[in-house]
Structure formats: C-alpha cells, structure tokens
Amino acid sequence: MSHAKIVVIGAGVAGLTTALLLAKKRHHVTVVAKHMPGDYDIQYTSPWAGANFFPFSTSEDDPARRWERNTHPELWRLATQVPESGIHVQDARLYVMEGLPTPGFMEGLMSEDPWFKNLVHGFRVLEKPELPKDAVSGTAFKSVCINTAIYLPFLLSQCLRYRVAFRRGIVNHVADAANMHVAAKKADLVVNCSGLMACKLGGVMDSKLIPARGQIVVVRNEAPAMYTTSAVVEGDEEMTYIMMRAAGGGTILGGCYQKGNWSPEIDPNLANRIMKRCVDICPELAGGKGVEGLDIIRHSVGLRPWREGGARVESELIDGVKVVHNYGAAGWGYQASYGMSEDTVALVEESLKPQAKL
Ligand SMILES: Cc1cc2nc3c(=O)[nH]c(=O)nc-3n(C[C@H](O)[C@H](O)[C@H](O)COP(=O)(O)OP(=O)(O)OC[C@H]3O[C@@H](n4cnc5c(N)ncnc54)[C@H](O)[C@@H]3O)c2cc1C
C-alpha cells in the first residue's frame, strides 16, 4: 500500500489515537482541529473525562464489544509499562444497590459473571463483609484510570514523534478538510473525528448525535480505590463514581448522564448530591467527616457524544472526497479508543485501494 496524505479532523482522544495509528503505518497525517490538548471548552469532550475502563457494550454483536476488548491490552500496557502516559492501575469496586433497579446500560458492567471477567485482571465477586451499607452484592477487578491532562499531551507527543503535523483550524464542510494537508494541495482522504460537533459539521450534520451531559467534582482527597454503584435514588440521569487520577491529578467524583442537555453551567445542587453520594459510598475519602471533609479543586462539565444506534466508524464519499468517520462513543471514548481507531485505519486502507467502492 502506498503511503497516503490524510487529514484527520479533531484532536480529541479519537483523532489523536487515529492519527497515531495511521502515522505508525507511515501515512502522512495532518491533524486539523478547533481545540487541542491544553484547551478546556464545552465543545471539546476529551479533557473532561475521568477516565477509566468500565465496559458498557451491550452484547457480543455490539461493535463496542470488539472495540473495548481490543483497547484494554494497550491501556493496560501503558498503565504498567509507560508511566509518562499518565495512566495507572486502580482497584475497582462495583456495588449493586438494594431496592434500586439497575438501569439497562449498567447491567453488563454490574454482572457477577460479566463478559470481560477474563479480559481484566483480578476479577472476583465481593464477600458480604466487603460491601457498604445499602449494597446487596458487588464485584472487584483491576481497572485503569487515565489522567487526561497528561494522556492527551502524551498522545500528541507520540504523534509528533511519528511526524504528524498539527494545524489549528475550523472546518466548515468535511470535504474542505481535504484542502488543509500541510504537504499536498488535496489530501487522499479525510478522517472525521469531530466528536459531538459532527452534528454541526457541513456534509455530516449527524442528527443522531446528542450530548449526554456529565458533571463532576475534582477533589484533592485521595481515594483508596475506584468505585461505582449500580443506581442512585435520583434516577437514571444521575450516577455515582469515584476514581483517582494518576500523578497527583486529583480524584474525580461523578456524576450524571443527562441526554439532550447542552448546558455548560455548573448545577450546584447536583454537585452537592454527587459529593454526598460519594462520601456515603466511601467515607474514607473525606476522613469520615462527610462532605465537609472534601477539598474541592474544581467543578466541571463535559458533553459526551451520545449517538442513537451507537458510534459511527464508517466510510463514505462526500462531494468527491473519501471520508472515514470515527465519532460518537458517548461515555466510552477512551476505553474503546484503540479498537475504534484500528477499525478506522482498516477502513482508510480499504478506501484507498483503487477499486474501492465508496
Ligand atoms: C464527565 C465525563 C466522563 C467520562 N468518562 C469516561 C470514562 O471514564 N471512560 C471513557 O472511556 N470515556 C469517558 N468519557 C467519554 C469520553 O470523554 C468521550 O467519548 C471522548 O472524549 C470523545 O472524544 P472525541 O475525540 O470523539 O471528541 P472530542 O474530545 O470532543 O474531540 C473533538 C475534536 O474535534 C474538533 N472539532 C470538532 N468540530 C470541528 C470543526 N468543525 N473543525 C475543526 N475541528 C473540529 C474539536 O476541536 C476537537 O479537537 C467521559 C466523558 C465525560 C464528559
């Protein structure tokens, strides 16, 4: 295969991972993005994520199953062998709460016999004495927590090492990106990793994409493990999770999953509910002092790119330009990042074949 000139739109986890894998295959890649690592903006989801590996794929037929399965080995390798990636291993504890129905999207994760029990390390069912009050059962395994403030610049620096070029720019129509390669008048192909904003990008305008708003509190307190619960009394739009980022990145307290809500504003009542639920599930977090014992660094809001029918990894011809899409991973864009990007690279190489049918 000859080495192609490719423009990747987007410098979130999807764009950076895809650019890296394409560059490792010796393609000439230019990343064009409105936001880059170091920026914090409501249109740029990746910096706001926790982020951890808690599988959410729903069935063996769900492509997200393959993406999660194919991503875990690389995240584990980075966590155990590449400390400068900002990823570390953390014990995860998952509690099924008494009297609260487990929402559908949490069922696979909370199972006592989950599909991923041999993928992750150290999976086991918790004993009764290990459970907090109000929990009826639970599981534990070793997960990873990604400090996105380190990991995104790490990915970017890996890209630079493989000679990826970066340009700031706003793309109005996906086909225009083909004119933005640093070394060619016209790129051979465009990869669209524009995240949630694919719903506004000309030539794409994906109406199946909506935000799933997430609000978190970042605290200085150290957490003894990573936690989540199956459900919370406030309903399916809210949730409880705790994870401590590597290298002094603080501890993330979450959260919520508010579909269709574009608001970047902090909801103070929600923040109070999040903190209360987190200290209830892990009193040690605040030295037994309750919410008063939390030392807040900041409150944050990010918008997950939720897509009806699942994420989109597909090729298409738009106004005569070959385009491969990779967006819409909702709340699992990190834990599926390598799997999705590998499939994207395969589609790119397929699309570049002279006889490709697009
Ligand atoms: C609170 C919260 C918690 C999360 N926790 C986890 C977790 O624990 N594990 C996990 O795996 N995932 C988690 N996620 C989800 C994860 O963050 C997302 O799935 C992922 O970041 C999406 O990345 P992306 O690269 O697709 O999009 P983005 O990060 O939004 O990047 C999009 C890029 O495209 C650029 N762009 C868009 N439109 C244009 C345009 N027209 N022209 C030029 N550039 C453009 C943007 O500037 C940006 O560079 C969480 C998300 C949130 C909000």
XYZ file of C-alpha atoms and ligand atoms in Angstrom:
411
model
C 0.000 0.000 0.000
C 1.372 3.417 -0.912
C 1.562 6.000 1.823
C -1.343 8.400 1.606
C -1.820 12.054 2.520
C -4.555 12.097 5.147
C -6.248 14.906 7.084
C -7.744 13.999 10.465
C -10.358 16.445 11.788
C -10.180 16.585 15.599
C -7.591 16.356 18.360
C -9.632 14.563 20.997
C -8.824 11.016 22.046
C -10.370 9.684 18.809
C -8.455 11.992 16.460
C -5.117 11.666 18.246
C -5.292 7.869 18.535
C -6.317 7.503 14.887
C -3.598 9.913 13.739
C -1.008 7.961 15.727
C -2.025 4.581 14.299
C -2.121 5.991 10.730
C 1.314 7.592 11.171
C 2.728 4.317 12.520
C 1.617 2.811 9.190
C 3.692 5.534 7.524
C 0.819 7.612 6.181
C 1.410 11.376 6.040
C -1.063 12.794 8.511
C -2.163 16.359 9.239
C -4.496 16.889 12.209
C -6.758 19.944 11.890
C -8.673 20.930 14.997
C -10.509 23.804 16.591
C -9.366 22.594 20.031
C -6.065 20.986 21.012
C -4.785 19.301 24.199
C -4.408 22.035 26.809
C -7.729 23.679 25.859
C -10.823 23.364 28.041
C -14.039 24.039 26.149
C -17.566 22.676 26.230
C -17.219 21.658 22.536
C -14.154 19.525 23.389
C -15.127 16.455 25.413
C -11.883 14.580 25.934
C -10.230 16.726 28.659
C -13.271 16.415 30.952
C -13.380 12.612 31.153
C -12.314 10.706 34.297
C -11.372 8.431 32.623
C -11.472 4.742 33.422
C -12.138 1.318 31.874
C -15.670 0.224 32.841
C -17.083 -1.735 29.867
C -20.538 -0.653 28.669
C -21.003 -2.672 25.460
C -24.369 -4.403 25.455
C -23.883 -7.695 23.573
C -21.437 -9.808 21.593
C -22.927 -8.310 18.359
C -22.383 -4.752 19.562
C -19.252 -3.414 17.765
C -18.390 -1.608 21.008
C -17.673 -5.084 22.489
C -14.857 -5.598 19.983
C -13.610 -2.037 20.487
C -13.451 -2.418 24.277
C -11.864 -5.843 24.010
C -9.223 -4.559 21.580
C -8.458 -1.432 23.616
C -7.873 -2.950 27.039
C -4.485 -4.578 26.281
C -2.978 -1.258 25.136
C -4.356 0.724 28.093
C -3.009 -1.975 30.421
C 0.391 -1.894 28.723
C 0.546 1.893 29.064
C -0.543 1.718 32.715
C 2.012 -0.927 33.656
C 4.963 -0.068 31.404
C 4.708 3.585 30.312
C 4.309 5.818 33.388
C 4.645 9.024 31.348
C 1.298 8.199 29.693
C -0.478 9.323 32.882
C -2.414 6.061 33.215
C -2.293 3.930 36.339
C -3.860 0.731 37.629
C -6.513 1.106 40.319
C -8.618 -1.428 42.228
C -12.252 -1.042 41.144
C -15.230 -1.853 43.361
C -18.716 -2.061 41.904
C -21.735 -2.197 44.203
C -25.289 -3.313 43.386
C -27.611 -1.188 45.494
C -30.532 -2.606 47.451
C -34.041 -1.781 46.222
C -32.907 0.166 43.153
C -33.399 -1.334 39.675
C -30.160 -1.444 37.701
C -30.543 0.662 34.516
C -30.071 -1.292 31.262
C -26.758 0.348 30.361
C -25.251 -0.722 33.738
C -26.429 -4.354 33.630
C -23.417 -5.820 31.810
C -20.965 -3.889 33.961
C -22.621 -4.934 37.236
C -22.985 -8.648 36.372
C -21.359 -11.204 38.671
C -20.384 -13.141 35.540
C -19.507 -10.396 33.036
C -18.120 -10.963 29.536
C -14.923 -9.095 30.499
C -14.039 -11.157 33.577
C -11.067 -12.767 31.804
C -10.090 -9.608 29.947
C -9.445 -7.527 33.072
C -7.109 -8.629 35.842
C -8.182 -9.919 39.256
C -11.941 -10.142 38.706
C -13.825 -11.507 41.733
C -17.205 -11.334 43.450
C -17.089 -9.393 46.718
C -17.889 -11.088 50.060
C -20.747 -9.677 52.152
C -18.444 -8.071 54.767
C -16.716 -6.126 51.987
C -19.935 -4.356 50.944
C -21.004 -0.916 52.196
C -24.411 -0.408 53.771
C -27.258 -0.433 51.203
C -25.346 -2.705 48.790
C -26.598 -6.261 48.215
C -23.723 -7.570 46.121
C -20.660 -6.393 44.286
C -17.592 -7.220 42.231
C -13.974 -6.077 42.089
C -11.243 -6.026 39.457
C -8.216 -4.013 38.488
C -9.136 -1.139 36.178
C -7.081 1.751 34.823
C -7.564 5.452 35.433
C -6.383 7.864 32.737
C -5.263 11.333 33.777
C -6.487 13.037 30.615
C -4.440 16.183 31.371
C -1.322 14.032 30.887
C -2.603 11.437 28.433
C -3.820 13.829 25.690
C -0.458 15.681 25.510
C 1.253 12.271 25.677
C -0.725 11.106 22.629
C 0.070 14.371 20.867
C 3.790 13.984 21.546
C 3.666 10.387 20.250
C 2.067 11.766 17.082
C 4.831 14.375 16.720
C 7.393 11.629 17.083
C 5.808 9.913 14.077
C 5.834 13.209 12.117
C 2.123 14.023 12.328
C 1.571 17.724 11.544
C -0.884 19.797 13.580
C -2.872 22.805 12.414
C -5.406 24.947 14.239
C -8.452 25.401 12.113
C -12.210 25.311 11.923
C -13.614 23.095 9.186
C -16.979 24.265 7.890
C -17.613 21.377 5.495
C -15.987 17.956 5.899
C -14.825 17.948 2.251
C -12.957 21.272 2.769
C -10.573 19.469 5.130
C -9.004 17.732 2.126
C -7.524 21.139 1.219
C -5.815 21.545 4.604
C -2.985 18.995 4.419
C 0.409 20.592 5.075
C 2.139 18.762 2.216
C -0.476 18.433 -0.517
C -2.963 20.636 -2.331
C -5.515 17.859 -1.998
C -5.350 15.053 0.575
C -6.224 11.496 -0.488
C -8.693 11.048 2.348
C -10.253 12.789 5.372
C -10.890 11.107 8.725
C -13.696 12.746 10.666
C -13.078 12.625 14.446
C -15.067 15.753 15.296
C -16.895 14.189 18.263
C -20.196 15.715 19.310
C -19.699 18.587 16.857
C -20.236 16.157 13.945
C -23.870 17.164 14.449
C -22.961 20.647 13.154
C -20.220 19.824 10.620
C -21.207 20.563 6.990
C -21.570 17.418 4.878
C -22.161 15.322 8.019
C -24.788 17.110 10.200
C -25.465 13.886 12.094
C -28.907 14.304 13.677
C -28.471 11.068 15.664
C -25.834 12.784 17.848
C -26.808 14.495 21.069
C -24.892 15.429 24.232
C -25.024 13.244 27.334
C -24.029 15.883 29.867
C -21.617 14.888 32.611
C -20.883 17.000 35.677
C -18.044 16.138 38.041
C -16.270 17.462 41.116
C -12.469 17.178 41.278
C -11.088 16.983 44.827
C -7.652 16.770 46.439
C -8.721 13.886 48.712
C -7.147 10.544 47.848
C -9.427 7.583 47.158
C -8.415 4.101 48.341
C -9.960 2.551 45.197
C -12.201 3.280 42.220
C -15.938 2.901 42.886
C -19.288 2.864 41.167
C -22.806 1.895 42.124
C -25.497 0.233 40.016
C -28.008 3.059 40.507
C -28.897 6.065 42.628
C -32.226 7.073 44.183
C -32.421 10.187 41.984
C -32.981 8.031 38.845
C -31.184 7.036 35.633
C -29.861 10.514 34.794
C -27.586 10.502 37.830
C -24.893 8.096 38.950
C -22.094 7.653 41.456
C -18.453 7.053 40.661
C -15.079 7.836 42.186
C -11.663 7.489 40.579
C -8.252 8.908 41.440
C -6.181 10.179 38.530
C -2.517 9.223 38.249
C 0.327 11.582 39.191
C -1.497 13.949 41.533
C -4.324 14.630 39.088
C -6.924 14.691 41.860
C -9.914 12.465 42.478
C -12.937 12.641 40.181
C -16.379 12.443 41.794
C -19.290 11.846 39.449
C -21.716 12.180 38.091
C -24.666 12.388 35.756
C -25.743 11.354 32.261
C -28.225 13.971 31.077
C -29.153 13.261 27.480
C -30.021 16.262 25.315
C -28.705 18.781 27.869
C -26.186 21.233 26.314
C -25.663 23.361 29.437
C -22.024 24.123 30.316
C -23.120 25.700 33.634
C -22.396 24.001 36.959
C -25.563 22.889 38.741
C -24.663 23.454 42.435
C -27.470 21.228 43.740
C -26.292 18.379 41.544
C -22.711 18.966 42.746
C -23.902 18.625 46.354
C -25.762 15.399 45.573
C -22.676 13.976 43.829
C -20.403 14.756 46.801
C -22.910 13.390 49.332
C -23.333 10.116 47.432
C -19.576 9.693 47.048
C -18.783 10.152 50.749
C -21.679 7.819 51.619
C -20.219 5.050 49.461
C -16.617 5.737 50.523
C -16.494 7.592 53.891
C -12.665 7.196 53.994
C -12.465 9.620 51.064
C -13.246 12.507 53.406
C -11.660 11.075 56.567
C -15.121 10.241 57.905
C -16.046 13.958 58.011
C -18.692 13.781 55.276
C -18.934 16.390 52.528
C -17.212 18.919 54.839
C -14.092 16.789 54.613
C -13.795 17.196 50.832
C -11.183 19.617 49.496
C -12.530 20.834 46.146
C -10.176 21.710 43.280
C -12.888 22.498 40.718
C -16.297 21.650 39.317
C -16.501 20.671 35.636
C -18.984 19.836 32.906
C -18.346 17.836 29.741
C -20.689 16.698 26.972
C -20.361 13.055 25.922
C -21.028 12.427 22.205
C -24.021 10.067 22.516
C -25.311 8.636 19.233
C -28.560 6.781 18.653
C -27.650 3.314 17.337
C -24.044 3.559 18.583
C -20.791 5.123 17.498
C -20.047 5.623 13.814
C -16.984 4.026 12.227
C -17.862 4.106 8.534
C -16.574 5.219 5.162
C -18.389 7.485 2.752
C -17.778 9.594 -0.388
C -18.755 13.212 0.259
C -18.557 15.727 -2.615
C -15.935 13.531 -4.282
C -13.773 13.267 -1.123
C -13.135 9.922 0.574
C -14.147 10.254 4.228
C -13.891 7.787 7.113
C -15.856 8.664 10.256
C -14.846 7.819 13.826
C -17.080 9.527 16.373
C -19.978 9.075 18.771
C -18.523 6.933 21.570
C -20.614 8.608 24.295
C -19.139 7.757 27.733
C -16.641 5.170 26.494
C -14.404 7.017 24.024
C -11.180 6.230 25.918
C -11.892 2.621 26.753
C -12.789 1.943 23.090
C -10.182 4.288 21.568
C -7.661 1.800 20.186
C -10.320 -0.625 18.931
C -12.231 2.138 17.141
C -9.067 3.628 15.698
C -7.818 0.243 14.459
C -11.117 -0.277 12.629
C -10.850 3.274 11.260
C -7.352 2.588 9.922
C -8.619 -0.618 8.268
C -11.412 1.364 6.566
C -8.921 4.025 5.463
C -6.697 1.420 3.841
C -9.696 -0.252 2.211
C -10.958 3.098 0.884
C -7.541 3.931 -0.586
C -7.496 0.823 -2.773
C -8.003 1.834 -6.412
C -11.025 -0.460 -6.777
C -12.629 0.743 -3.504
C -16.406 1.098 -3.757
C -17.490 4.211 -1.889
C -17.725 13.627 32.558
C -17.245 12.618 31.531
C -16.725 11.407 31.959
C -16.249 10.471 31.027
N -15.677 9.329 31.488
C -15.187 8.433 30.606
C -14.546 7.247 31.064
O -14.396 7.026 32.272
N -14.051 6.371 30.137
C -14.181 6.596 28.795
O -13.728 5.761 28.013
N -14.783 7.714 28.340
C -15.298 8.629 29.208
N -15.929 9.747 28.746
C -16.208 9.865 27.310
C -15.042 10.406 26.501
O -14.530 11.559 27.107
C -15.522 10.715 25.073
O -16.131 9.589 24.481
C -14.325 11.136 24.199
O -13.570 12.128 24.829
C -14.780 11.649 22.836
O -13.604 12.013 22.155
P -13.617 12.578 20.672
O -12.206 12.650 20.261
O -14.568 11.788 19.860
O -14.269 14.040 20.794
P -13.657 15.408 21.379
O -12.760 15.162 22.522
O -14.817 16.314 21.606
O -12.765 15.991 20.212
C -13.341 16.538 19.053
C -12.278 17.282 18.290
O -12.823 17.714 17.054
C -12.594 19.092 16.889
N -13.632 19.652 16.041
C -14.973 19.467 16.120
N -15.591 20.109 15.130
C -14.622 20.709 14.398
C -14.629 21.525 13.236
N -15.755 21.837 12.594
N -13.432 21.983 12.771
C -12.279 21.676 13.379
N -12.221 20.904 14.488
C -13.379 20.437 14.976
C -12.589 19.636 18.288
O -11.978 20.922 18.356
C -11.773 18.547 18.984
O -10.400 18.746 18.738
C -16.371 10.727 29.647
C -16.891 11.952 29.220
C -17.317 12.894 30.149
C -17.861 14.203 29.672
